Amino acid sequence: MVAYADFHRRSLVDRDGFWREQAALIDWHRPFDSVCDDSRAPHTRWFAGGLTNLCHNAIDRHLAERADQPALIYVSTETGQEQTYTYAQMHDEVQRMAAILQRLGVGQGDRVLIYMPMVPQAAFAMLACARIGALHSVVFGGFAAGSLATRISDAQPAAIVSADAGSRGGKIVPYKPMLDEALALSGSAAQVLLVDRGLAPMSRMPGRDHDYAALRDELAGAEVACAWVDATHASYTLYTSGTTGKPKGVQRDTGGYAVALAASMRHIFDARAGQVFFCTSDIGWVVGHSYIVYAPLIAGMATLMYEGLPVNPDAGIWWRLAERYRVTHMFSAPTAIRVLKKHDAALLREYDLSSLQRLFLAGEPLDEPTAQWIGEGLGVPVVDNYWQTETGWPILTIAQGVDSSPGRLGSPGFAMYGYDAALFDPASGEELTEPGQKGVLALKGPLPPGCLQTLWQDDARFEATYWHSIPGRQVYSTFDYATRDADGYYFILGRADDVINVAGHRLGTREIEESIAGHPGVAEVAVVGVQDAIKGQAALAFVVPRRSLSELGDTGGSQLVREIGARVDGHLGALARPRAVHLVSALPKTRSGKMLRRVIQAICEGREPGDLTTLEDPAVIEHLRARLEA
Ligand code: AMP
């Protein structure tokens, strides 16, 4: 085995040679002209001139060898459905879906918004878009009408694929009314394709709303060839939260993404064709895009797609599925493991998990007790990996296929091949090279294949947000604080911006603040993320009402708090609903009027708030403490 440090070094010093080799892991319809064209940095172009297709690489190219092998294993403990699609069946389903989209007028370069629960049709729709060169924009099913409308307005989709409802812990969550509201709010003229699961009644608008089952029947046997697109052709956008209320449409290419995923399956996940990958994320998140849909299929594996809770019908369900389907690789998030930890550890030992090689965890910091508990319970290595929606695949981890270094508790590991990681002082821009120094983790350009090309129709925001935040440097900022020890292991310390991480999901506190601020009874609001034993972080809202606290009284106060909760639910979804809303008479601000969210956060977590010299009114601190205790 080549020492990992050499592998990593080569990926940077012989960048073209390294990635040319990785590019051989996928099929090209026409070879590329250049490997890495960084002449318009930071808009790096990977494999320009090469023609390829993500769907071809995920499905068609496997048909000769594995047409009858499982590609998608679908299990829903919500509806009891359990179905396996072979590569040949996937090929058929995806072509029919592609034909339906074309029937609805979708062409190359058009956007298709996918607002779906975890059903196979969601994956068919993503792959069908890739097949015809349309861009998908998947919106997490837990988002409500307001979030959905913002994304529809930004993406301007030609079509939307949705369903009657999702289901969570047996509770039906109707999607169609939220979609109708979002369509009205955004004024979109998109065609709508509806998968009717028979879970909730749906109204349909003639001429706009189309029935998936009927069109699927009509288009049986449809053949839709893969559109050969340039490697730099955008394959999708995926919205993520940032420091402003407006979500960012992370845009990804085609060829670079396919190569990056294929390479990650080999080097990072040590996975091979014919094996079974079970990623418990949701297709609405980047982990779901990369490691439920594309990467396992590109690698010729079976991917297990699961709709349901990890504890329903009992906390052994994942391991039961792992046994039944001989899962070799599992990928989940620390929050889910912390939920399982509340249940009997014996459940982990009831099943034959001899097929399982490793458990990968990502999305939020992995605490040592959780890592130890699950590692000992399963008897397999637990591998932490750190990355972002923007990068599409891990930035920090231990590459299981090329590196036998041991993991170190509390650290995701080393910088992955292709990533030139460094720590910077965010105030001076100085690069920090001594072990243990704390700085902002940044990546020197060019970013490796698979990372974002830009933000959808907003090059200026892409450049300003990511590439100009560290003084005097043009480097990509992750907005995470980190340290590196003498052996090169990185430790992530938390965000350097107003983004919080609730149960592995990234939320912008500004988005929640904007939703709350719209309530007519609210004068001012601050939302902060505070430590939460299960979810990692939770949002707390501090609201200054328009009427004074004494005028409002207890009843008026409780009523306002309830309305604020319902408002966030309706706009953004239950995920964003603050754990508590505290009514206060003032918020801590500097004399120049800047809200000191970090001070609020420190008080909530029982820490000393630090330097308060810039505070306009020191009495506000005692007031906040008193309200928290009330
Ligand atoms: P998202 O784009 O939603 O995947 O969120 C990315 C952010 O989640 C990162 O910038 C980190 O703040 C956090 N994160 C993701 N993975 C890890 C990890 N393994 N350890 C610590 N933080 C993580």
PDB file of N, CA and C in Angstrom, residues 2 9 40 50 88 147 173 183 186 190 232 250 319 344 361-362 486 547 574 579 592 607 628:
ATOM      1  N   VAL A   2       0.610   2.180  -0.925  1.00  0.00           N
ATOM      2  CA  VAL A   2       1.365   3.442  -0.961  1.00  0.00           C
ATOM      3  C   VAL A   2       1.022   4.202   0.316  1.00  0.00           C
ATOM      4  N   ARG A   9      -0.048  13.738  -1.623  1.00  0.00           N
ATOM      5  CA  ARG A   9       0.890  14.694  -2.219  1.00  0.00           C
ATOM      6  C   ARG A   9       0.820  14.619  -3.744  1.00  0.00           C
ATOM      7  N   ARG A  40      -9.932  30.311 -15.231  1.00  0.00           N
ATOM      8  CA  ARG A  40     -10.912  31.282 -14.742  1.00  0.00           C
ATOM      9  C   ARG A  40     -11.218  31.038 -13.263  1.00  0.00           C
ATOM     10  N   GLY A  50     -14.789  16.755 -22.623  1.00  0.00           N
ATOM     11  CA  GLY A  50     -15.197  15.350 -22.553  1.00  0.00           C
ATOM     12  C   GLY A  50     -16.707  15.247 -22.545  1.00  0.00           C
ATOM     13  N   ALA A  88     -31.496  -3.829 -14.890  1.00  0.00           N
ATOM     14  CA  ALA A  88     -32.346  -3.808 -16.092  1.00  0.00           C
ATOM     15  C   ALA A  88     -33.675  -3.109 -15.781  1.00  0.00           C
ATOM     16  N   SER A 147     -40.196  27.700   2.344  1.00  0.00           N
ATOM     17  CA  SER A 147     -38.873  27.277   1.862  1.00  0.00           C
ATOM     18  C   SER A 147     -38.980  26.761   0.432  1.00  0.00           C
ATOM     19  N   VAL A 173     -47.850  12.887   6.226  1.00  0.00           N
ATOM     20  CA  VAL A 173     -47.506  14.295   6.018  1.00  0.00           C
ATOM     21  C   VAL A 173     -47.890  14.654   4.580  1.00  0.00           C
ATOM     22  N   LEU A 183     -46.519  26.881  -5.028  1.00  0.00           N
ATOM     23  CA  LEU A 183     -46.670  27.265  -6.437  1.00  0.00           C
ATOM     24  C   LEU A 183     -47.380  28.608  -6.539  1.00  0.00           C
ATOM     25  N   SER A 186     -44.972  31.418  -5.433  1.00  0.00           N
ATOM     26  CA  SER A 186     -43.874  31.706  -6.356  1.00  0.00           C
ATOM     27  C   SER A 186     -44.379  32.131  -7.732  1.00  0.00           C
ATOM     28  N   ALA A 190     -44.832  25.913 -13.638  1.00  0.00           N
ATOM     29  CA  ALA A 190     -44.269  24.580 -13.886  1.00  0.00           C
ATOM     30  C   ALA A 190     -45.360  23.522 -14.041  1.00  0.00           C
ATOM     31  N   THR A 232     -18.527  19.615 -18.086  1.00  0.00           N
ATOM     32  CA  THR A 232     -18.792  20.807 -17.273  1.00  0.00           C
ATOM     33  C   THR A 232     -20.277  21.181 -17.241  1.00  0.00           C
ATOM     34  N   VAL A 250     -26.295  25.462  -4.602  1.00  0.00           N
ATOM     35  CA  VAL A 250     -25.001  24.854  -4.927  1.00  0.00           C
ATOM     36  C   VAL A 250     -25.129  24.117  -6.264  1.00  0.00           C
ATOM     37  N   TRP A 319     -30.343  -2.940  11.502  1.00  0.00           N
ATOM     38  CA  TRP A 319     -29.441  -4.095  11.540  1.00  0.00           C
ATOM     39  C   TRP A 319     -30.130  -5.311  10.958  1.00  0.00           C
ATOM     40  N   ASP A 344     -31.775  -0.602  23.785  1.00  0.00           N
ATOM     41  CA  ASP A 344     -30.951  -1.697  24.265  1.00  0.00           C
ATOM     42  C   ASP A 344     -29.812  -2.035  23.287  1.00  0.00           C
ATOM     43  N   LEU A 361     -19.872   7.698   9.339  1.00  0.00           N
ATOM     44  CA  LEU A 361     -20.757   8.701   9.927  1.00  0.00           C
ATOM     45  C   LEU A 361     -20.308  10.089   9.489  1.00  0.00           C
ATOM     46  N   ALA A 362     -21.276  10.944   9.165  1.00  0.00           N
ATOM     47  CA  ALA A 362     -20.931  12.304   8.727  1.00  0.00           C
ATOM     48  C   ALA A 362     -22.064  13.261   9.011  1.00  0.00           C
ATOM     49  N   ALA A 486       0.064  17.254  15.437  1.00  0.00           N
ATOM     50  CA  ALA A 486       1.391  17.091  14.839  1.00  0.00           C
ATOM     51  C   ALA A 486       1.409  15.989  13.780  1.00  0.00           C
ATOM     52  N   ARG A 547     -45.431  44.612  21.997  1.00  0.00           N
ATOM     53  CA  ARG A 547     -46.013  45.089  23.258  1.00  0.00           C
ATOM     54  C   ARG A 547     -45.067  44.675  24.385  1.00  0.00           C
ATOM     55  N   ALA A 574     -40.969  21.750  10.308  1.00  0.00           N
ATOM     56  CA  ALA A 574     -40.794  21.468  11.734  1.00  0.00           C
ATOM     57  C   ALA A 574     -39.326  21.390  12.130  1.00  0.00           C
ATOM     58  N   ARG A 579     -36.395  25.047  19.584  1.00  0.00           N
ATOM     59  CA  ARG A 579     -36.737  24.185  20.723  1.00  0.00           C
ATOM     60  C   ARG A 579     -37.510  24.996  21.762  1.00  0.00           C
ATOM     61  N   SER A 592     -22.780  49.914  18.215  1.00  0.00           N
ATOM     62  CA  SER A 592     -23.092  50.214  16.813  1.00  0.00           C
ATOM     63  C   SER A 592     -24.334  49.438  16.340  1.00  0.00           C
ATOM     64  N   ARG A 607     -22.013  29.251  29.763  1.00  0.00           N
ATOM     65  CA  ARG A 607     -20.603  29.642  29.706  1.00  0.00           C
ATOM     66  C   ARG A 607     -20.480  31.125  30.014  1.00  0.00           C
ATOM     67  N   LEU A 628     -34.231  33.092  31.013  1.00  0.00           N
ATOM     68  CA  LEU A 628     -33.940  31.680  30.741  1.00  0.00           C
ATOM     69  C   LEU A 628     -34.339  30.805  31.924  1.00  0.00           C
TER      70      LEU A 628
END
